[in-house]
Short mmCIF file of C-alpha atoms in Angstrom, two decimals:
data_model
loop_
_atom_site.label_atom_id
_atom_site.label_comp_id
_atom_site.label_asym_id
_atom_site.label_seq_id
_atom_site.Cartn_x
_atom_site.Cartn_y
_atom_site.Cartn_z
CA MET A 1 -13.46 27.40 -5.81
CA SER A 2 -14.40 27.81 -2.15
CA GLU A 3 -17.06 25.09 -2.46
CA ASP A 4 -14.49 22.66 -3.41
CA ARG A 5 -11.94 24.34 -0.18
CA ARG A 6 -15.27 23.59 1.82
CA LEU A 7 -15.28 19.85 0.87
CA MET A 8 -11.47 19.61 1.94
CA VAL A 9 -11.93 21.26 5.21
CA LEU A 10 -14.37 19.07 5.71
CA ARG A 11 -12.64 15.62 4.78
CA ALA A 12 -10.14 17.03 7.43
CA ILE A 13 -12.00 17.64 10.41
CA VAL A 14 -13.60 14.06 9.54
CA GLN A 15 -10.02 12.66 9.34
CA ASP A 16 -9.02 14.74 12.35
CA TYR A 17 -12.18 13.98 14.78
CA VAL A 18 -11.72 9.67 13.29
CA GLN A 19 -8.03 9.97 14.45
CA THR A 20 -7.98 12.10 17.47
CA SER A 21 -12.32 11.83 19.06
CA GLU A 22 -11.62 15.56 19.89
CA PRO A 23 -13.67 18.18 18.34
CA VAL A 24 -11.50 19.99 15.62
CA GLY A 25 -10.85 24.31 15.14
CA SER A 26 -9.53 26.22 12.72
CA LYS A 27 -5.98 26.72 13.83
CA ALA A 28 -6.23 22.73 14.23
CA LEU A 29 -7.20 22.31 10.42
CA VAL A 30 -4.25 25.02 9.68
CA GLU A 31 -1.39 23.40 11.70
CA ARG A 32 -2.25 19.66 10.46
CA HIS A 33 -3.37 20.40 6.89
CA HIS A 34 -2.63 22.06 3.87
CA LEU A 35 -5.35 24.15 2.90
CA GLY A 36 -3.59 26.78 1.00
CA VAL A 37 -5.13 29.65 2.96
CA SER A 38 -5.32 31.20 6.56
CA ALA A 39 -7.37 30.26 10.00
CA ALA A 40 -9.73 32.87 9.45
CA THR A 41 -10.87 31.61 5.80
CA VAL A 42 -11.35 28.09 7.04
CA ARG A 43 -13.04 29.74 10.51
CA ASN A 44 -15.31 31.01 8.07
CA ASP A 45 -15.75 27.95 5.71
CA MET A 46 -16.25 26.03 9.24
CA ALA A 47 -19.25 28.12 10.10
CA LEU A 48 -20.51 27.80 6.24
CA LEU A 49 -20.78 24.30 6.77
CA GLU A 50 -21.97 24.28 10.19
CA GLU A 51 -24.89 25.99 8.77
CA GLU A 52 -25.24 23.53 6.07
CA GLY A 53 -25.90 21.09 9.30
CA LEU A 54 -22.88 19.09 7.96
CA ILE A 55 -20.45 20.02 11.65
CA HIS A 56 -22.09 21.26 14.46
CA ALA A 57 -20.10 22.14 17.92
CA PRO A 58 -20.48 19.70 20.84
CA HIS A 59 -21.39 22.03 23.96
CA THR A 60 -19.40 25.01 24.90
CA SER A 61 -16.50 23.44 22.81
CA ALA A 62 -14.21 25.94 20.28
CA GLY A 63 -13.77 23.02 18.02
CA ARG A 64 -16.67 21.31 15.96
CA VAL A 65 -16.94 17.72 14.79
CA PRO A 66 -18.76 16.11 11.79
CA THR A 67 -22.80 15.29 12.15
CA ASP A 68 -24.59 11.88 10.43
CA ALA A 69 -25.05 14.29 7.45
CA GLY A 70 -20.94 15.55 7.10
CA TYR A 71 -20.74 12.08 7.50
CA ARG A 72 -22.84 11.04 4.77
CA VAL A 73 -20.99 13.65 2.11
CA PHE A 74 -18.01 12.31 3.11
CA VAL A 75 -18.80 8.92 2.17
CA ASP A 76 -20.07 9.95 -1.16
CA ARG A 77 -17.37 11.62 -2.50
CA LEU A 78 -14.39 9.12 -1.82
CA SER A 79 -13.65 8.83 -4.82
CA ALA A 80 -12.49 5.57 -4.60
CA VAL A 81 -12.61 3.08 -1.48
CA LYS A 82 -8.96 2.78 -1.06
CA PRO A 83 -7.01 -1.16 -1.79
CA LEU A 84 -5.61 -2.77 1.08
CA SER A 85 -2.18 -3.73 1.09
CA SER A 86 -0.60 -6.83 -0.57
CA GLY A 87 0.05 -7.79 3.50
CA GLU A 88 -3.18 -7.08 4.39
CA ARG A 89 -4.51 -9.29 1.21
CA ARG A 90 -2.44 -12.60 1.77
CA ALA A 91 -3.56 -12.29 5.68
CA ILE A 92 -7.18 -12.55 5.03
CA SER A 93 -6.44 -15.41 2.36
CA GLN A 94 -4.38 -17.33 4.63
CA PHE A 95 -6.71 -16.79 7.39
CA LEU A 96 -9.78 -18.08 5.37
CA GLU A 97 -8.20 -20.42 2.99
CA GLY A 98 -8.06 -23.04 5.48
CA ALA A 99 -12.11 -23.39 6.35
CA VAL A 100 -13.05 -26.85 6.19
CA ASP A 101 -16.78 -26.33 5.10
CA LEU A 102 -19.43 -23.44 5.38
CA ASP A 103 -19.57 -23.07 9.13
CA ASP A 104 -15.73 -22.89 9.11
CA VAL A 105 -15.85 -20.20 6.32
CA VAL A 106 -19.02 -18.08 8.36
CA ASP A 107 -17.37 -18.54 11.64
CA ARG A 108 -13.26 -17.44 10.50
CA THR A 109 -14.96 -14.20 8.02
CA VAL A 110 -16.37 -13.31 11.40
CA ARG A 111 -13.84 -13.23 13.74
CA LEU A 112 -11.23 -12.08 11.05
CA LEU A 113 -13.79 -8.97 10.07
CA ALA A 114 -13.73 -7.86 13.92
CA SER A 115 -9.99 -7.62 13.74
CA LEU A 116 -9.59 -5.91 10.88
CA THR A 117 -11.93 -3.48 11.86
CA ARG A 118 -12.21 -3.43 15.75
CA GLN A 119 -15.88 -2.84 14.85
CA VAL A 120 -18.55 -5.74 15.98
CA ALA A 121 -18.57 -7.97 12.77
CA VAL A 122 -22.31 -9.51 10.96
CA VAL A 123 -21.76 -12.20 8.77
CA GLN A 124 -25.52 -13.57 7.11
CA TYR A 125 -25.87 -17.21 6.04
CA PRO A 126 -26.15 -17.24 2.64
CA SER A 127 -29.77 -17.30 2.43
CA LEU A 128 -30.84 -20.84 1.09
CA THR A 129 -33.81 -19.05 -0.58
CA ARG A 130 -31.43 -17.45 -3.34
CA SER A 131 -28.80 -21.08 -2.93
CA THR A 132 -29.58 -23.94 -5.36
CA VAL A 133 -29.24 -28.11 -4.70
CA ARG A 134 -25.39 -28.98 -5.90
CA HIS A 135 -26.13 -32.91 -5.88
CA ILE A 136 -27.56 -35.61 -3.57
CA GLU A 137 -25.69 -38.74 -2.85
CA LEU A 138 -26.85 -41.97 -0.79
CA VAL A 139 -25.13 -44.22 0.94
CA PRO A 140 -26.14 -47.30 1.62
CA LEU A 141 -25.71 -48.26 5.54
CA GLY A 142 -26.77 -51.94 6.75
CA SER A 143 -29.30 -53.38 5.16
CA SER A 144 -32.10 -51.37 5.04
CA HIS A 145 -30.69 -47.76 6.18
CA LEU A 146 -29.55 -44.66 3.89
CA MET A 147 -27.26 -41.75 4.42
CA ILE A 148 -28.67 -39.03 2.17
CA VAL A 149 -25.80 -35.89 1.56
CA LEU A 150 -27.18 -32.76 0.66
CA ILE A 151 -24.26 -30.98 -0.92
CA VAL A 152 -25.65 -26.72 -1.85
CA ASN A 153 -23.90 -24.40 -4.20
CA THR A 154 -23.10 -22.19 -1.43
CA GLY A 155 -21.13 -25.67 -0.34
CA ARG A 156 -23.20 -26.74 2.38
CA VAL A 157 -23.44 -30.26 3.33
CA GLU A 158 -26.12 -31.19 5.76
CA GLN A 159 -26.32 -35.49 6.67
CA ARG A 160 -29.59 -37.47 7.54
CA VAL A 161 -30.42 -41.53 7.48
CA VAL A 162 -33.66 -43.05 6.52
CA ASP A 163 -34.64 -46.19 6.40
CA THR A 164 -36.15 -47.73 3.31
CA GLY A 165 -37.92 -50.29 4.87
CA ARG A 166 -36.78 -52.23 1.97
CA VAL A 167 -33.21 -54.65 1.98
CA LEU A 168 -30.72 -52.85 -0.25
CA SER A 169 -27.39 -55.30 0.54
CA ASP A 170 -28.54 -57.31 -2.72
CA ALA A 171 -28.91 -56.69 -6.28
CA ASP A 172 -32.05 -55.11 -6.31
CA GLY A 173 -31.85 -53.05 -3.58
CA GLU A 174 -28.52 -51.88 -5.39
CA ALA A 175 -30.91 -51.02 -8.34
CA LEU A 176 -33.23 -49.41 -6.12
CA VAL A 177 -30.39 -47.00 -4.58
CA SER A 178 -29.40 -46.64 -8.26
CA SER A 179 -32.40 -45.56 -9.63
CA ILE A 180 -33.38 -43.03 -6.66
CA ARG A 181 -29.85 -40.75 -6.88
CA THR A 182 -30.59 -40.53 -10.62
CA ARG A 183 -34.33 -39.34 -10.36
CA ILE A 184 -33.83 -37.16 -7.64
CA ASN A 185 -30.68 -35.45 -8.75
CA ASP A 186 -32.45 -34.78 -12.40
CA VAL A 187 -35.33 -33.18 -10.74
CA ALA A 188 -33.47 -31.49 -7.86
CA ALA A 189 -29.48 -30.47 -8.88
CA GLY A 190 -28.66 -27.53 -9.75
CA VAL A 191 -32.33 -26.24 -9.12
CA PRO A 192 -33.12 -23.68 -6.42
CA PHE A 193 -34.78 -24.75 -3.02
CA THR A 194 -37.79 -24.02 -2.93
CA VAL A 195 -38.15 -25.87 -6.74
CA ALA A 196 -36.41 -28.83 -5.74
CA ALA A 197 -38.40 -29.43 -2.82
CA THR A 198 -42.26 -29.24 -4.96
CA ARG A 199 -40.60 -31.11 -7.54
CA LEU A 200 -39.21 -34.26 -5.07
CA ARG A 201 -42.49 -34.58 -4.45
CA ARG A 202 -43.95 -35.65 -7.00
CA LEU A 203 -41.76 -37.96 -7.30
CA VAL A 204 -43.38 -40.68 -4.92
CA ASP A 205 -46.95 -40.31 -7.04
CA GLU A 206 -44.14 -41.07 -9.74
CA THR A 207 -42.66 -44.09 -8.23
CA ASP A 208 -44.00 -47.93 -8.59
CA GLU A 209 -46.15 -48.59 -5.44
CA VAL A 210 -43.56 -51.85 -4.24
CA ASP A 211 -40.20 -48.74 -4.84
CA ARG A 212 -42.93 -45.77 -3.26
CA ALA A 213 -42.25 -46.33 0.54
CA ALA A 214 -38.64 -45.85 -0.38
CA MET A 215 -38.95 -43.19 -2.15
CA ARG A 216 -41.16 -41.26 0.18
CA ALA A 217 -38.68 -41.86 2.82
CA VAL A 218 -35.81 -40.18 1.29
CA VAL A 219 -38.11 -37.40 -0.06
CA SER A 220 -39.57 -36.53 3.27
CA ALA A 221 -35.75 -36.24 5.07
CA LEU A 222 -34.75 -34.21 1.88
CA GLY A 223 -37.18 -32.20 2.85
CA ASP A 224 -36.81 -31.13 6.52
CA ALA A 225 -33.23 -31.05 5.88
CA LEU A 226 -34.46 -28.43 2.63
CA VAL A 227 -36.77 -26.49 5.24
CA GLU A 228 -34.17 -26.18 8.05
CA GLU A 229 -31.60 -25.03 5.38
CA ARG A 230 -34.39 -21.95 4.08
CA GLU A 231 -33.88 -20.14 8.20
CA GLU A 232 -31.98 -17.81 7.62
CA ARG A 233 -29.43 -16.77 10.08
CA VAL A 234 -26.62 -13.93 11.20
CA VAL A 235 -23.25 -14.98 13.53
CA LEU A 236 -21.91 -11.78 15.14
CA ALA A 237 -18.29 -11.16 16.68
CA GLY A 238 -16.35 -8.41 18.66
CA GLN A 239 -19.55 -7.35 20.87
CA ALA A 240 -16.95 -6.24 22.93
CA ASN A 241 -15.27 -3.76 20.45
CA LEU A 242 -18.36 -1.50 21.42
CA ALA A 243 -16.83 -0.97 24.76
CA ARG A 244 -14.06 -0.19 24.36
CA ALA A 245 -15.51 3.04 22.06
CA GLY A 246 -17.74 3.96 24.67
CA ALA A 247 -16.61 7.69 24.35
CA ASP A 248 -18.85 7.43 21.27
CA PHE A 249 -22.55 6.13 22.75
CA PRO A 250 -23.46 10.19 24.94
CA ARG A 251 -25.64 7.47 27.18
CA THR A 252 -24.92 4.32 26.90
CA ILE A 253 -24.23 1.18 24.69
CA GLY A 254 -27.61 -0.85 26.04
CA PRO A 255 -30.03 0.21 23.75
CA ILE A 256 -27.20 -0.68 21.10
CA LEU A 257 -26.51 -4.80 22.42
CA GLU A 258 -30.41 -5.38 22.73
CA ALA A 259 -30.28 -4.08 19.24
CA LEU A 260 -27.86 -6.48 18.12
CA GLU A 261 -29.72 -9.25 20.17
CA GLU A 262 -32.88 -9.02 17.39
CA HIS A 263 -31.17 -11.14 14.33
CA VAL A 264 -34.07 -10.49 12.39
CA THR A 265 -33.84 -6.61 13.04
CA LEU A 266 -30.17 -7.60 11.52
CA LEU A 267 -31.51 -9.32 8.87
CA ARG A 268 -33.93 -7.23 7.57
CA LEU A 269 -31.33 -4.46 7.39
CA LEU A 270 -28.81 -6.35 5.55
CA GLY A 271 -31.39 -7.82 2.89
CA GLN A 272 -31.97 -4.31 2.18
CA LEU A 273 -28.85 -4.15 0.54
CA GLY A 274 -29.17 -4.38 -3.71
CA ASP A 275 -28.09 -7.23 -5.90
CA ASP A 276 -24.73 -5.74 -6.63
CA PRO A 277 -21.85 -7.90 -5.31
CA ASP A 278 -18.93 -5.01 -5.08
CA LEU A 279 -21.49 -1.94 -4.19
CA VAL A 280 -20.52 -0.98 -0.59
CA SER A 281 -22.89 -0.29 1.44
CA VAL A 282 -23.18 2.78 4.14
CA ARG A 283 -25.78 3.42 6.38
CA ILE A 284 -24.86 6.03 8.90
CA GLY A 285 -26.39 6.78 11.95
CA SER A 286 -30.15 8.45 12.08
CA GLU A 287 -30.18 6.50 8.49
CA ASN A 288 -30.74 3.30 10.46
CA PRO A 289 -34.35 2.45 10.63
CA VAL A 290 -33.64 0.96 14.08
CA THR A 291 -33.61 3.19 17.15
CA GLY A 292 -31.55 1.28 18.95
CA LEU A 293 -28.43 1.83 16.33
CA GLN A 294 -28.99 5.52 15.62
CA THR A 295 -26.05 6.53 17.32
CA THR A 296 -23.63 3.80 14.50
CA SER A 297 -23.22 3.18 11.22
CA LEU A 298 -23.32 -0.34 9.45
CA VAL A 299 -21.18 -1.31 6.56
CA SER A 300 -22.27 -3.62 4.28
CA VAL A 301 -21.93 -5.80 1.56
CA GLY A 302 -23.25 -8.62 -0.54
CA TYR A 303 -21.79 -11.78 -1.02
CA GLY A 304 -21.95 -14.78 -3.45
CA SER A 305 -20.91 -17.28 -6.21
CA GLY A 306 -20.41 -15.28 -9.73
CA SER A 307 -22.56 -12.19 -9.57
CA GLU A 308 -25.17 -13.83 -7.57
CA ARG A 309 -25.51 -12.28 -4.09
CA VAL A 310 -26.60 -15.29 -1.68
CA ALA A 311 -26.04 -12.65 1.25
CA SER A 312 -24.46 -9.85 3.07
CA LEU A 313 -21.40 -9.46 5.79
CA GLY A 314 -20.61 -5.97 7.47
CA VAL A 315 -19.95 -4.14 10.55
CA LEU A 316 -21.03 -1.87 13.28
CA GLY A 317 -19.69 0.71 15.23
CA PRO A 318 -20.00 4.32 15.93
CA THR A 319 -20.29 6.83 13.42
CA ARG A 320 -16.82 7.87 14.11
CA MET A 321 -15.31 5.98 12.10
CA ASP A 322 -12.41 5.33 9.29
CA TYR A 323 -14.65 5.21 6.40
CA PRO A 324 -12.51 4.04 4.09
CA THR A 325 -10.23 1.76 5.73
CA THR A 326 -13.10 -0.37 6.88
CA MET A 327 -14.98 -0.34 3.84
CA ALA A 328 -12.06 -1.31 2.03
CA SER A 329 -11.75 -4.50 4.78
CA VAL A 330 -15.73 -5.26 4.24
CA ARG A 331 -15.04 -5.36 0.80
CA ALA A 332 -12.15 -7.47 0.62
CA VAL A 333 -13.43 -10.10 3.09
CA ALA A 334 -16.51 -9.97 0.89
CA ARG A 335 -14.23 -10.96 -2.20
CA TYR A 336 -12.66 -14.04 -0.79
CA VAL A 337 -15.04 -14.87 0.84
CA SER A 338 -17.22 -15.02 -3.06
CA GLU A 339 -13.84 -16.61 -4.20
CA ILE A 340 -14.15 -19.31 -1.60
CA LEU A 341 -18.06 -19.89 -2.83
CA ASP A 342 -17.14 -20.24 -6.17
CA GLU A 343 -14.24 -22.99 -5.79
CA ASN A 344 -16.84 -24.77 -3.49
CA GLN A 345 -19.13 -25.03 -6.53
CA ALA A 346 -16.70 -25.74 -9.14
CA THR A 347 -15.45 -28.45 -7.56
#
């Protein structure tokens, strides 16, 4: 029973410290929380929590604050991530549903997360190593030019214009465009980018010599688009929120801002998630392998199409964070983004 009570005391300390940013004493705990025991008993529990490394006394204060390990126990003992209210869910849905393409989805998502959590929001573009070609359309432009439209299962659309060196406005040209369109979709549609690129290159050698130059032009442009699309990217918003939490960083936010500029580092952190799209990952303080981020916590989750995670999103802020609310917001936003990707794939 005493262990359960100690966990109740730890939970109360975390909640009060997150709310007030002031070290928490036993008297305040007894007054604010229905612990059912005396202040002396609470002091004894706090002493045990301190011995276990879950709380500590900053400077000479009589109160205590959670350690990274204390936050970890608190997060691990959350019975469930509290759901957002219907109004909050509706606001998220309405904000995201007007997005016109993937760039707009990512931009809206990162701004929404920063606003909801008042932290730094980080959104990874869908990893194109996990994504597939949905469809490739060819649109004749003028006498010999083709516009190539690459549509990805995540909703991203890329366009290229090539000169085929062939007249496309007559019957033979129309037949050629139709043939190339059919053949490239037969080998590329529905498969991962790396596989599609390999299959498309083979098409050039398999094409009759008279049509080979046109096929080569199309395949070359598609190859460039596929390589470009595989570049990993992250988008950030809300860096100014770090300044508002300046008191939570004992020295300076400089190292944090420097670490955030290293997008490769952020991509690596986000990439260390598992494949379960619903599993919210919380990396607290010293658990972050990046030196500049060891005074922060990163709350992240995967999003994707169907059951497959294609990327991650999350927020980064001080360890003195409202974890239940932040985890709920991050998970809810990820689910809505996943729904948008599913809708894009279905249409």
